[in-house]
N, CA, C, O and CB atoms as a CASP TS submission, in Angstrom:
PFRMAT TS
TARGET T0000
AUTHOR 0000-0000-0000
METHOD Language model
MODEL 1
PARENT N/A
ATOM      1  N   MET     1     -14.827  -9.328  49.975  1.00  0.00           N
ATOM      2  CA  MET     1     -14.035 -10.186  49.121  1.00  0.00           C
ATOM      3  C   MET     1     -12.680  -9.518  48.907  1.00  0.00           C
ATOM      4  O   MET     1     -12.611  -8.359  48.499  1.00  0.00           O
ATOM      5  CB  MET     1     -14.756 -10.458  47.765  1.00  0.00           C
ATOM      6  N   THR     2     -11.650 -10.222  49.173  1.00  0.00           N
ATOM      7  CA  THR     2     -10.314  -9.670  49.032  1.00  0.00           C
ATOM      8  C   THR     2      -9.654 -10.239  47.791  1.00  0.00           C
ATOM      9  O   THR     2      -9.909 -11.374  47.389  1.00  0.00           O
ATOM     10  CB  THR     2      -9.466  -9.961  50.278  1.00  0.00           C
ATOM     11  N   THR     3      -8.806  -9.427  47.200  1.00  0.00           N
ATOM     12  CA  THR     3      -8.066  -9.904  46.042  1.00  0.00           C
ATOM     13  C   THR     3      -6.709 -10.407  46.495  1.00  0.00           C
ATOM     14  O   THR     3      -6.049  -9.795  47.334  1.00  0.00           O
ATOM     15  CB  THR     3      -7.914  -8.793  44.979  1.00  0.00           C
ATOM     16  N   THR     4      -6.320 -11.489  45.947  1.00  0.00           N
ATOM     17  CA  THR     4      -5.029 -12.061  46.299  1.00  0.00           C
ATOM     18  C   THR     4      -3.963 -11.525  45.366  1.00  0.00           C
ATOM     19  O   THR     4      -4.261 -10.847  44.382  1.00  0.00           O
ATOM     20  CB  THR     4      -5.073 -13.595  46.246  1.00  0.00           C
ATOM     21  N   TYR     5      -2.766 -11.824  45.673  1.00  0.00           N
ATOM     22  CA  TYR     5      -1.619 -11.381  44.876  1.00  0.00           C
ATOM     23  C   TYR     5      -1.670 -11.987  43.470  1.00  0.00           C
ATOM     24  O   TYR     5      -1.318 -11.323  42.495  1.00  0.00           O
ATOM     25  CB  TYR     5      -0.295 -11.766  45.575  1.00  0.00           C
ATOM     26  N   HIS     6      -2.104 -13.232  43.366  1.00  0.00           N
ATOM     27  CA  HIS     6      -2.127 -13.910  42.066  1.00  0.00           C
ATOM     28  C   HIS     6      -3.186 -13.324  41.137  1.00  0.00           C
ATOM     29  O   HIS     6      -2.971 -13.232  39.928  1.00  0.00           O
ATOM     30  CB  HIS     6      -2.377 -15.401  42.256  1.00  0.00           C
ATOM     31  N   GLU     7      -4.333 -12.927  41.700  1.00  0.00           N
ATOM     32  CA  GLU     7      -5.368 -12.330  40.856  1.00  0.00           C
ATOM     33  C   GLU     7      -4.912 -10.986  40.305  1.00  0.00           C
ATOM     34  O   GLU     7      -5.142 -10.686  39.134  1.00  0.00           O
ATOM     35  CB  GLU     7      -6.672 -12.160  41.643  1.00  0.00           C
ATOM     36  N   SER     8      -4.271 -10.179  41.134  1.00  0.00           N
ATOM     37  CA  SER     8      -3.812  -8.880  40.640  1.00  0.00           C
ATOM     38  C   SER     8      -2.711  -9.061  39.603  1.00  0.00           C
ATOM     39  O   SER     8      -2.617  -8.273  38.662  1.00  0.00           O
ATOM     40  CB  SER     8      -3.309  -8.005  41.802  1.00  0.00           C
ATOM     41  N   MET     9      -1.881 -10.083  39.760  1.00  0.00           N
ATOM     42  CA  MET     9      -0.848 -10.367  38.766  1.00  0.00           C
ATOM     43  C   MET     9      -1.486 -10.784  37.442  1.00  0.00           C
ATOM     44  O   MET     9      -1.023 -10.405  36.366  1.00  0.00           O
ATOM     45  CB  MET     9       0.107 -11.468  39.274  1.00  0.00           C
ATOM     46  N   PHE    10      -2.565 -11.579  37.544  1.00  0.00           N
ATOM     47  CA  PHE    10      -3.215 -12.043  36.314  1.00  0.00           C
ATOM     48  C   PHE    10      -3.785 -10.865  35.533  1.00  0.00           C
ATOM     49  O   PHE    10      -3.579 -10.757  34.325  1.00  0.00           O
ATOM     50  CB  PHE    10      -4.331 -13.056  36.637  1.00  0.00           C
ATOM     51  N   PHE    11      -4.498  -9.988  36.223  1.00  0.00           N
ATOM     52  CA  PHE    11      -5.105  -8.864  35.515  1.00  0.00           C
ATOM     53  C   PHE    11      -4.047  -7.882  35.035  1.00  0.00           C
ATOM     54  O   PHE    11      -4.206  -7.275  33.976  1.00  0.00           O
ATOM     55  CB  PHE    11      -6.112  -8.151  36.413  1.00  0.00           C
ATOM     56  N   GLY    12      -2.982  -7.718  35.790  1.00  0.00           N
ATOM     57  CA  GLY    12      -1.900  -6.862  35.344  1.00  0.00           C
ATOM     58  C   GLY    12      -1.212  -7.460  34.125  1.00  0.00           C
ATOM     59  O   GLY    12      -0.877  -6.732  33.191  1.00  0.00           O
ATOM     60  N   GLY    13      -0.997  -8.760  34.118  1.00  0.00           N
ATOM     61  CA  GLY    13      -0.400  -9.437  32.978  1.00  0.00           C
ATOM     62  C   GLY    13      -1.303  -9.413  31.765  1.00  0.00           C
ATOM     63  O   GLY    13      -0.836  -9.305  30.632  1.00  0.00           O
ATOM     64  N   PHE    14      -2.595  -9.514  32.005  1.00  0.00           N
ATOM     65  CA  PHE    14      -3.547  -9.486  30.902  1.00  0.00           C
ATOM     66  C   PHE    14      -3.534  -8.129  30.212  1.00  0.00           C
ATOM     67  O   PHE    14      -3.602  -8.069  28.984  1.00  0.00           O
ATOM     68  CB  PHE    14      -4.956  -9.814  31.400  1.00  0.00           C
ATOM     69  N   SER    15      -3.448  -7.048  30.963  1.00  0.00           N
ATOM     70  CA  SER    15      -3.443  -5.733  30.338  1.00  0.00           C
ATOM     71  C   SER    15      -2.135  -5.505  29.571  1.00  0.00           C
ATOM     72  O   SER    15      -2.140  -4.878  28.511  1.00  0.00           O
ATOM     73  CB  SER    15      -3.643  -4.634  31.401  1.00  0.00           C
ATOM     74  N   ILE    16      -1.025  -6.007  30.096  1.00  0.00           N
ATOM     75  CA  ILE    16       0.243  -5.892  29.369  1.00  0.00           C
ATOM     76  C   ILE    16       0.185  -6.739  28.107  1.00  0.00           C
ATOM     77  O   ILE    16       0.664  -6.313  27.056  1.00  0.00           O
ATOM     78  CB  ILE    16       1.437  -6.326  30.260  1.00  0.00           C
ATOM     79  N   PHE    17      -0.392  -7.928  28.193  1.00  0.00           N
ATOM     80  CA  PHE    17      -0.550  -8.790  27.023  1.00  0.00           C
ATOM     81  C   PHE    17      -1.429  -8.114  25.975  1.00  0.00           C
ATOM     82  O   PHE    17      -1.117  -8.146  24.785  1.00  0.00           O
ATOM     83  CB  PHE    17      -1.152 -10.149  27.428  1.00  0.00           C
ATOM     84  N   PHE    18      -2.521  -7.504  26.414  1.00  0.00           N
ATOM     85  CA  PHE    18      -3.399  -6.786  25.490  1.00  0.00           C
ATOM     86  C   PHE    18      -2.661  -5.621  24.843  1.00  0.00           C
ATOM     87  O   PHE    18      -2.804  -5.389  23.642  1.00  0.00           O
ATOM     88  CB  PHE    18      -4.653  -6.279  26.220  1.00  0.00           C
ATOM     89  N   PHE    19      -1.875  -4.889  25.625  1.00  0.00           N
ATOM     90  CA  PHE    19      -1.113  -3.773  25.084  1.00  0.00           C
ATOM     91  C   PHE    19      -0.099  -4.251  24.052  1.00  0.00           C
ATOM     92  O   PHE    19       0.082  -3.594  23.027  1.00  0.00           O
ATOM     93  CB  PHE    19      -0.406  -3.018  26.206  1.00  0.00           C
ATOM     94  N   LEU    20       0.562  -5.371  24.294  1.00  0.00           N
ATOM     95  CA  LEU    20       1.525  -5.904  23.337  1.00  0.00           C
ATOM     96  C   LEU    20       0.841  -6.333  22.045  1.00  0.00           C
ATOM     97  O   LEU    20       1.372  -6.109  20.958  1.00  0.00           O
ATOM     98  CB  LEU    20       2.281  -7.081  23.946  1.00  0.00           C
ATOM     99  N   ILE    21      -0.324  -6.943  22.158  1.00  0.00           N
ATOM    100  CA  ILE    21      -1.075  -7.328  20.954  1.00  0.00           C
ATOM    101  C   ILE    21      -1.496  -6.080  20.185  1.00  0.00           C
ATOM    102  O   ILE    21      -1.402  -6.041  18.959  1.00  0.00           O
ATOM    103  CB  ILE    21      -2.321  -8.180  21.327  1.00  0.00           C
ATOM    104  N   TRP    22      -1.962  -5.057  20.908  1.00  0.00           N
ATOM    105  CA  TRP    22      -2.369  -3.820  20.266  1.00  0.00           C
ATOM    106  C   TRP    22      -1.171  -3.162  19.581  1.00  0.00           C
ATOM    107  O   TRP    22      -1.302  -2.666  18.462  1.00  0.00           O
ATOM    108  CB  TRP    22      -2.999  -2.862  21.290  1.00  0.00           C
ATOM    109  N   LEU    23      -0.021  -3.151  20.227  1.00  0.00           N
ATOM    110  CA  LEU    23       1.183  -2.559  19.663  1.00  0.00           C
ATOM    111  C   LEU    23       1.624  -3.315  18.408  1.00  0.00           C
ATOM    112  O   LEU    23       2.012  -2.697  17.417  1.00  0.00           O
ATOM    113  CB  LEU    23       2.310  -2.549  20.702  1.00  0.00           C
ATOM    114  N   ALA    24       1.565  -4.644  18.447  1.00  0.00           N
ATOM    115  CA  ALA    24       1.922  -5.443  17.272  1.00  0.00           C
ATOM    116  C   ALA    24       0.949  -5.190  16.127  1.00  0.00           C
ATOM    117  O   ALA    24       1.359  -5.101  14.969  1.00  0.00           O
ATOM    118  CB  ALA    24       1.945  -6.939  17.623  1.00  0.00           C
ATOM    119  N   SER    25      -0.335  -5.074  16.443  1.00  0.00           N
ATOM    120  CA  SER    25      -1.333  -4.802  15.409  1.00  0.00           C
ATOM    121  C   SER    25      -1.123  -3.424  14.792  1.00  0.00           C
ATOM    122  O   SER    25      -1.258  -3.260  13.580  1.00  0.00           O
ATOM    123  CB  SER    25      -2.745  -4.907  15.989  1.00  0.00           C
ATOM    124  N   ALA    26      -0.796  -2.442  15.611  1.00  0.00           N
ATOM    125  CA  ALA    26      -0.537  -1.099  15.085  1.00  0.00           C
ATOM    126  C   ALA    26       0.704  -1.108  14.200  1.00  0.00           C
ATOM    127  O   ALA    26       0.716  -0.476  13.144  1.00  0.00           O
ATOM    128  CB  ALA    26      -0.366  -0.084  16.239  1.00  0.00           C
ATOM    129  N   GLY    27       1.745  -1.817  14.620  1.00  0.00           N
ATOM    130  CA  GLY    27       2.962  -1.913  13.804  1.00  0.00           C
ATOM    131  C   GLY    27       2.697  -2.593  12.477  1.00  0.00           C
ATOM    132  O   GLY    27       3.166  -2.135  11.435  1.00  0.00           O
ATOM    133  N   LEU    28       1.942  -3.690  12.510  1.00  0.00           N
ATOM    134  CA  LEU    28       1.604  -4.378  11.265  1.00  0.00           C
ATOM    135  C   LEU    28       0.720  -3.514  10.362  1.00  0.00           C
ATOM    136  O   LEU    28       0.851  -3.549   9.139  1.00  0.00           O
ATOM    137  CB  LEU    28       0.900  -5.700  11.571  1.00  0.00           C
ATOM    138  N   GLY    29      -0.172  -2.748  10.968  1.00  0.00           N
ATOM    139  CA  GLY    29      -1.021  -1.846  10.185  1.00  0.00           C
ATOM    140  C   GLY    29      -0.209  -0.775   9.482  1.00  0.00           C
ATOM    141  O   GLY    29      -0.457  -0.474   8.314  1.00  0.00           O
ATOM    142  N   ILE    30       0.751  -0.201  10.175  1.00  0.00           N
ATOM    143  CA  ILE    30       1.613   0.815   9.564  1.00  0.00           C
ATOM    144  C   ILE    30       2.449   0.189   8.461  1.00  0.00           C
ATOM    145  O   ILE    30       2.599   0.770   7.386  1.00  0.00           O
ATOM    146  CB  ILE    30       2.527   1.475  10.623  1.00  0.00           C
ATOM    147  N   TYR    31       2.998  -0.999   8.720  1.00  0.00           N
ATOM    148  CA  TYR    31       3.799  -1.699   7.712  1.00  0.00           C
ATOM    149  C   TYR    31       2.962  -2.005   6.473  1.00  0.00           C
ATOM    150  O   TYR    31       3.430  -1.821   5.349  1.00  0.00           O
ATOM    151  CB  TYR    31       4.382  -3.001   8.294  1.00  0.00           C
ATOM    152  N   LEU    32       1.733  -2.469   6.668  1.00  0.00           N
ATOM    153  CA  LEU    32       0.847  -2.767   5.547  1.00  0.00           C
ATOM    154  C   LEU    32       0.511  -1.502   4.772  1.00  0.00           C
ATOM    155  O   LEU    32       0.450  -1.530   3.543  1.00  0.00           O
ATOM    156  CB  LEU    32      -0.435  -3.440   6.039  1.00  0.00           C
ATOM    157  N   PHE    33       0.294  -0.400   5.468  1.00  0.00           N
ATOM    158  CA  PHE    33       0.006   0.869   4.802  1.00  0.00           C
ATOM    159  C   PHE    33       1.179   1.301   3.928  1.00  0.00           C
ATOM    160  O   PHE    33       0.981   1.759   2.802  1.00  0.00           O
ATOM    161  CB  PHE    33      -0.313   1.959   5.837  1.00  0.00           C
ATOM    162  N   VAL    34       2.400   1.156   4.442  1.00  0.00           N
ATOM    163  CA  VAL    34       3.591   1.514   3.669  1.00  0.00           C
ATOM    164  C   VAL    34       3.691   0.639   2.421  1.00  0.00           C
ATOM    165  O   VAL    34       4.000   1.138   1.340  1.00  0.00           O
ATOM    166  CB  VAL    34       4.869   1.370   4.532  1.00  0.00           C
ATOM    167  N   LEU    35       3.430  -0.667   2.563  1.00  0.00           N
ATOM    168  CA  LEU    35       3.482  -1.557   1.402  1.00  0.00           C
ATOM    169  C   LEU    35       2.433  -1.200   0.358  1.00  0.00           C
ATOM    170  O   LEU    35       2.713  -1.250  -0.840  1.00  0.00           O
ATOM    171  CB  LEU    35       3.295  -2.997   1.839  1.00  0.00           C
ATOM    172  N   VAL    36       1.245  -0.844   0.790  1.00  0.00           N
ATOM    173  CA  VAL    36       0.179  -0.473  -0.147  1.00  0.00           C
ATOM    174  C   VAL    36       0.544   0.816  -0.879  1.00  0.00           C
ATOM    175  O   VAL    36       0.300   0.938  -2.079  1.00  0.00           O
ATOM    176  CB  VAL    36      -1.170  -0.305   0.595  1.00  0.00           C
ATOM    177  N   VAL    37       1.127   1.777  -0.163  1.00  0.00           N
ATOM    178  CA  VAL    37       1.529   3.027  -0.803  1.00  0.00           C
ATOM    179  C   VAL    37       2.624   2.764  -1.830  1.00  0.00           C
ATOM    180  O   VAL    37       2.590   3.328  -2.923  1.00  0.00           O
ATOM    181  CB  VAL    37       2.012   4.045   0.247  1.00  0.00           C
ATOM    182  N   LYS    38       3.604   1.907  -1.491  1.00  0.00           N
ATOM    183  CA  LYS    38       4.659   1.568  -2.446  1.00  0.00           C
ATOM    184  C   LYS    38       4.080   0.876  -3.677  1.00  0.00           C
ATOM    185  O   LYS    38       4.486   1.166  -4.802  1.00  0.00           O
ATOM    186  CB  LYS    38       5.713   0.671  -1.783  1.00  0.00           C
ATOM    187  N   LEU    39       3.141  -0.032  -3.465  1.00  0.00           N
ATOM    188  CA  LEU    39       2.511  -0.729  -4.584  1.00  0.00           C
ATOM    189  C   LEU    39       1.731   0.243  -5.466  1.00  0.00           C
ATOM    190  O   LEU    39       1.764   0.135  -6.691  1.00  0.00           O
ATOM    191  CB  LEU    39       1.583  -1.834  -4.070  1.00  0.00           C
ATOM    192  N   ALA    40       1.035   1.184  -4.851  1.00  0.00           N
ATOM    193  CA  ALA    40       0.270   2.167  -5.626  1.00  0.00           C
ATOM    194  C   ALA    40       1.210   3.057  -6.448  1.00  0.00           C
ATOM    195  O   ALA    40       0.913   3.371  -7.600  1.00  0.00           O
ATOM    196  CB  ALA    40      -0.605   3.035  -4.686  1.00  0.00           C
ATOM    197  N   ARG    41       2.334   3.462  -5.865  1.00  0.00           N
ATOM    198  CA  ARG    41       3.286   4.289  -6.612  1.00  0.00           C
ATOM    199  C   ARG    41       3.864   3.528  -7.796  1.00  0.00           C
ATOM    200  O   ARG    41       4.019   4.093  -8.878  1.00  0.00           O
ATOM    201  CB  ARG    41       4.415   4.766  -5.695  1.00  0.00           C
ATOM    202  N   ARG    42       4.187   2.242  -7.600  1.00  0.00           N
ATOM    203  CA  ARG    42       4.700   1.440  -8.712  1.00  0.00           C
ATOM    204  C   ARG    42       3.639   1.265  -9.786  1.00  0.00           C
ATOM    205  O   ARG    42       3.948   1.276 -10.977  1.00  0.00           O
ATOM    206  CB  ARG    42       5.177   0.070  -8.214  1.00  0.00           C
ATOM    207  N   GLY    43       2.388   1.103  -9.369  1.00  0.00           N
ATOM    208  CA  GLY    43       1.295   0.984 -10.335  1.00  0.00           C
ATOM    209  C   GLY    43       1.109   2.251 -11.146  1.00  0.00           C
ATOM    210  O   GLY    43       0.838   2.187 -12.345  1.00  0.00           O
ATOM    211  N   ILE    44       1.253   3.405 -10.504  1.00  0.00           N
ATOM    212  CA  ILE    44       1.126   4.675 -11.208  1.00  0.00           C
ATOM    213  C   ILE    44       2.256   4.832 -12.216  1.00  0.00           C
ATOM    214  O   ILE    44       2.027   5.283 -13.339  1.00  0.00           O
ATOM    215  CB  ILE    44       1.126   5.849 -10.214  1.00  0.00           C
ATOM    216  N   ILE    45       3.474   4.463 -11.826  1.00  0.00           N
ATOM    217  CA  ILE    45       4.611   4.550 -12.750  1.00  0.00           C
ATOM    218  C   ILE    45       4.406   3.618 -13.942  1.00  0.00           C
ATOM    219  O   ILE    45       4.665   3.993 -15.086  1.00  0.00           O
ATOM    220  CB  ILE    45       5.931   4.204 -12.024  1.00  0.00           C
ATOM    221  N   ALA    46       3.933   2.390 -13.662  1.00  0.00           N
ATOM    222  CA  ALA    46       3.687   1.443 -14.755  1.00  0.00           C
ATOM    223  C   ALA    46       2.602   1.962 -15.694  1.00  0.00           C
ATOM    224  O   ALA    46       2.705   1.807 -16.911  1.00  0.00           O
ATOM    225  CB  ALA    46       3.284   0.068 -14.194  1.00  0.00           C
ATOM    226  N   LEU    47       1.569   2.574 -15.135  1.00  0.00           N
ATOM    227  CA  LEU    47       0.505   3.127 -15.971  1.00  0.00           C
ATOM    228  C   LEU    47       1.012   4.292 -16.809  1.00  0.00           C
ATOM    229  O   LEU    47       0.628   4.434 -17.970  1.00  0.00           O
ATOM    230  CB  LEU    47      -0.671   3.578 -15.107  1.00  0.00           C
ATOM    231  N   ASP    48       1.870   5.125 -16.234  1.00  0.00           N
ATOM    232  CA  ASP    48       2.469   6.224 -17.005  1.00  0.00           C
ATOM    233  C   ASP    48       3.307   5.697 -18.163  1.00  0.00           C
ATOM    234  O   ASP    48       3.234   6.223 -19.274  1.00  0.00           O
ATOM    235  CB  ASP    48       3.334   7.105 -16.097  1.00  0.00           C
ATOM    236  N   LEU    49       4.105   4.656 -17.907  1.00  0.00           N
ATOM    237  CA  LEU    49       4.920   4.068 -18.975  1.00  0.00           C
ATOM    238  C   LEU    49       4.039   3.465 -20.066  1.00  0.00           C
ATOM    239  O   LEU    49       4.336   3.608 -21.252  1.00  0.00           O
ATOM    240  CB  LEU    49       5.861   2.993 -18.402  1.00  0.00           C
ATOM    241  N   TYR    50       2.965   2.798 -19.675  1.00  0.00           N
ATOM    242  CA  TYR    50       2.044   2.211 -20.647  1.00  0.00           C
ATOM    243  C   TYR    50       1.390   3.295 -21.499  1.00  0.00           C
ATOM    244  O   TYR    50       1.300   3.167 -22.720  1.00  0.00           O
ATOM    245  CB  TYR    50       0.969   1.378 -19.932  1.00  0.00           C
ATOM    246  N   ASN    51       0.935   4.365 -20.844  1.00  0.00           N
ATOM    247  CA  ASN    51       0.310   5.467 -21.603  1.00  0.00           C
ATOM    248  C   ASN    51       1.304   6.115 -22.545  1.00  0.00           C
ATOM    249  O   ASN    51       0.950   6.452 -23.676  1.00  0.00           O
ATOM    250  CB  ASN    51      -0.263   6.526 -20.650  1.00  0.00           C
ATOM    251  N   HIS    52       2.540   6.297 -22.104  1.00  0.00           N
ATOM    252  CA  HIS    52       3.562   6.896 -22.961  1.00  0.00           C
ATOM    253  C   HIS    52       3.828   6.014 -24.187  1.00  0.00           C
ATOM    254  O   HIS    52       3.932   6.519 -25.305  1.00  0.00           O
ATOM    255  CB  HIS    52       4.867   7.116 -22.167  1.00  0.00           C
ATOM    256  N   ALA    53       3.939   4.692 -23.976  1.00  0.00           N
ATOM    257  CA  ALA    53       4.173   3.777 -25.092  1.00  0.00           C
ATOM    258  C   ALA    53       2.988   3.792 -26.062  1.00  0.00           C
ATOM    259  O   ALA    53       3.182   3.777 -27.277  1.00  0.00           O
ATOM    260  CB  ALA    53       4.419   2.346 -24.571  1.00  0.00           C
ATOM    261  N   LYS    54       1.774   3.821 -25.533  1.00  0.00           N
ATOM    262  CA  LYS    54       0.594   3.848 -26.403  1.00  0.00           C
ATOM    263  C   LYS    54       0.520   5.166 -27.179  1.00  0.00           C
ATOM    264  O   LYS    54       0.146   5.175 -28.351  1.00  0.00           O
ATOM    265  CB  LYS    54      -0.693   3.648 -25.573  1.00  0.00           C
ATOM    266  N   ASN    55       0.872   6.268 -26.533  1.00  0.00           N
ATOM    267  CA  ASN    55       0.864   7.551 -27.234  1.00  0.00           C
ATOM    268  C   ASN    55       1.893   7.566 -28.358  1.00  0.00           C
ATOM    269  O   ASN    55       1.619   8.085 -29.440  1.00  0.00           O
ATOM    270  CB  ASN    55       1.137   8.697 -26.255  1.00  0.00           C
ATOM    271  N   LEU    56       3.074   7.003 -28.113  1.00  0.00           N
ATOM    272  CA  LEU    56       4.082   6.921 -29.178  1.00  0.00           C
ATOM    273  C   LEU    56       3.592   6.058 -30.331  1.00  0.00           C
ATOM    274  O   LEU    56       3.807   6.382 -31.499  1.00  0.00           O
ATOM    275  CB  LEU    56       5.401   6.360 -28.628  1.00  0.00           C
ATOM    276  N   GLU    57       2.931   4.956 -29.992  1.00  0.00           N
ATOM    277  CA  GLU    57       2.406   4.061 -31.032  1.00  0.00           C
ATOM    278  C   GLU    57       1.327   4.763 -31.843  1.00  0.00           C
ATOM    279  O   GLU    57       1.301   4.643 -33.068  1.00  0.00           O
ATOM    280  CB  GLU    57       1.842   2.768 -30.408  1.00  0.00           C
ATOM    281  N   ILE    58       0.448   5.484 -31.189  1.00  0.00           N
ATOM    282  CA  ILE    58      -0.630   6.192 -31.889  1.00  0.00           C
ATOM    283  C   ILE    58      -0.043   7.300 -32.754  1.00  0.00           C
ATOM    284  O   ILE    58      -0.468   7.494 -33.893  1.00  0.00           O
ATOM    285  CB  ILE    58      -1.654   6.776 -30.880  1.00  0.00           C
ATOM    286  N   ARG    59       0.935   8.030 -32.212  1.00  0.00           N
ATOM    287  CA  ARG    59       1.565   9.094 -32.995  1.00  0.00           C
ATOM    288  C   ARG    59       2.266   8.549 -34.224  1.00  0.00           C
ATOM    289  O   ARG    59       2.153   9.121 -35.308  1.00  0.00           O
ATOM    290  CB  ARG    59       2.553   9.862 -32.142  1.00  0.00           C
ATOM    291  N   SER    60       2.992   7.446 -34.066  1.00  0.00           N
ATOM    292  CA  SER    60       3.714   6.894 -35.217  1.00  0.00           C
ATOM    293  C   SER    60       2.730   6.403 -36.276  1.00  0.00           C
ATOM    294  O   SER    60       2.991   6.548 -37.470  1.00  0.00           O
ATOM    295  CB  SER    60       4.644   5.740 -34.774  1.00  0.00           C
ATOM    296  N   ARG    61       1.614   5.830 -35.862  1.00  0.00           N
ATOM    297  CA  ARG    61       0.600   5.399 -36.826  1.00  0.00           C
ATOM    298  C   ARG    61      -0.026   6.590 -37.531  1.00  0.00           C
ATOM    299  O   ARG    61      -0.198   6.584 -38.749  1.00  0.00           O
ATOM    300  CB  ARG    61      -0.484   4.576 -36.133  1.00  0.00           C
ATOM    301  N   TYR    62      -0.363   7.609 -36.757  1.00  0.00           N
ATOM    302  CA  TYR    62      -1.026   8.780 -37.337  1.00  0.00           C
ATOM    303  C   TYR    62      -0.083   9.534 -38.274  1.00  0.00           C
ATOM    304  O   TYR    62      -0.480   9.973 -39.353  1.00  0.00           O
ATOM    305  CB  TYR    62      -1.529   9.719 -36.226  1.00  0.00           C
ATOM    306  N   GLU    63       1.169   9.676 -37.844  1.00  0.00           N
ATOM    307  CA  GLU    63       2.122  10.411 -38.673  1.00  0.00           C
ATOM    308  C   GLU    63       2.522   9.614 -39.905  1.00  0.00           C
ATOM    309  O   GLU    63       2.851  10.206 -40.933  1.00  0.00           O
ATOM    310  CB  GLU    63       3.360  10.768 -37.864  1.00  0.00           C
ATOM    311  N   SER    64       2.503   8.300 -39.832  1.00  0.00           N
ATOM    312  CA  SER    64       2.852   7.511 -41.015  1.00  0.00           C
ATOM    313  C   SER    64       1.749   7.579 -42.064  1.00  0.00           C
ATOM    314  O   SER    64       2.031   7.458 -43.256  1.00  0.00           O
ATOM    315  CB  SER    64       3.118   6.054 -40.627  1.00  0.00           C
ATOM    316  N   VAL    65       0.514   7.767 -41.653  1.00  0.00           N
ATOM    317  CA  VAL    65      -0.586   7.877 -42.608  1.00  0.00           C
ATOM    318  C   VAL    65      -0.509   9.212 -43.336  1.00  0.00           C
ATOM    319  O   VAL    65      -0.789   9.271 -44.534  1.00  0.00           O
ATOM    320  CB  VAL    65      -1.948   7.727 -41.895  1.00  0.00           C
ATOM    321  N   HIS    66      -0.137  10.283 -42.643  1.00  0.00           N
ATOM    322  CA  HIS    66      -0.110  11.620 -43.218  1.00  0.00           C
ATOM    323  C   HIS    66       1.306  12.121 -43.438  1.00  0.00           C
ATOM    324  O   HIS    66       1.592  13.289 -43.173  1.00  0.00           O
ATOM    325  CB  HIS    66      -0.856  12.580 -42.331  1.00  0.00           C
ATOM    326  N   LYS    67       2.197  11.265 -43.917  1.00  0.00           N
ATOM    327  CA  LYS    67       3.581  11.684 -44.103  1.00  0.00           C
ATOM    328  C   LYS    67       3.755  12.647 -45.282  1.00  0.00           C
ATOM    329  O   LYS    67       4.616  13.527 -45.235  1.00  0.00           O
ATOM    330  CB  LYS    67       4.458  10.470 -44.305  1.00  0.00           C
ATOM    331  N   ASP    68       2.970  12.495 -46.309  1.00  0.00           N
ATOM    332  CA  ASP    68       3.150  13.324 -47.489  1.00  0.00           C
ATOM    333  C   ASP    68       2.442  14.666 -47.391  1.00  0.00           C
ATOM    334  O   ASP    68       2.414  15.417 -48.366  1.00  0.00           O
ATOM    335  CB  ASP    68       2.665  12.592 -48.695  1.00  0.00           C
ATOM    336  N   GLY    69       1.870  14.984 -46.236  1.00  0.00           N
ATOM    337  CA  GLY    69       1.292  16.306 -46.022  1.00  0.00           C
ATOM    338  C   GLY    69      -0.179  16.404 -46.397  1.00  0.00           C
ATOM    339  O   GLY    69      -0.763  17.477 -46.247  1.00  0.00           O
ATOM    340  N   GLU    70      -0.791  15.352 -46.871  1.00  0.00           N
ATOM    341  CA  GLU    70      -2.207  15.392 -47.217  1.00  0.00           C
ATOM    342  C   GLU    70      -3.049  15.170 -45.975  1.00  0.00           C
ATOM    343  O   GLU    70      -2.656  14.451 -45.056  1.00  0.00           O
ATOM    344  CB  GLU    70      -2.541  14.340 -48.287  1.00  0.00           C
ATOM    345  N   ILE    71      -4.196  15.793 -45.965  1.00  0.00           N
ATOM    346  CA  ILE    71      -5.104  15.636 -44.807  1.00  0.00           C
ATOM    347  C   ILE    71      -6.287  14.798 -45.213  1.00  0.00           C
ATOM    348  O   ILE    71      -7.172  14.542 -44.396  1.00  0.00           O
ATOM    349  CB  ILE    71      -5.583  17.012 -44.265  1.00  0.00           C
TER
END
């Protein structure tokens, strides 16, 4: 059985097509990873700001109760 020129072109084109799909998937995966890391960093900053605000609120409440020095 001999292979014709068209069959070899098809399989060669198929492997290039597969490589392009793989390359696009890898690029999208890296892009998605970068977006997730950015989102996680923003979430950490927001959580830090929330904790800082809550700590200030708790401190102001606690210090207002014991302003005259009594325990």
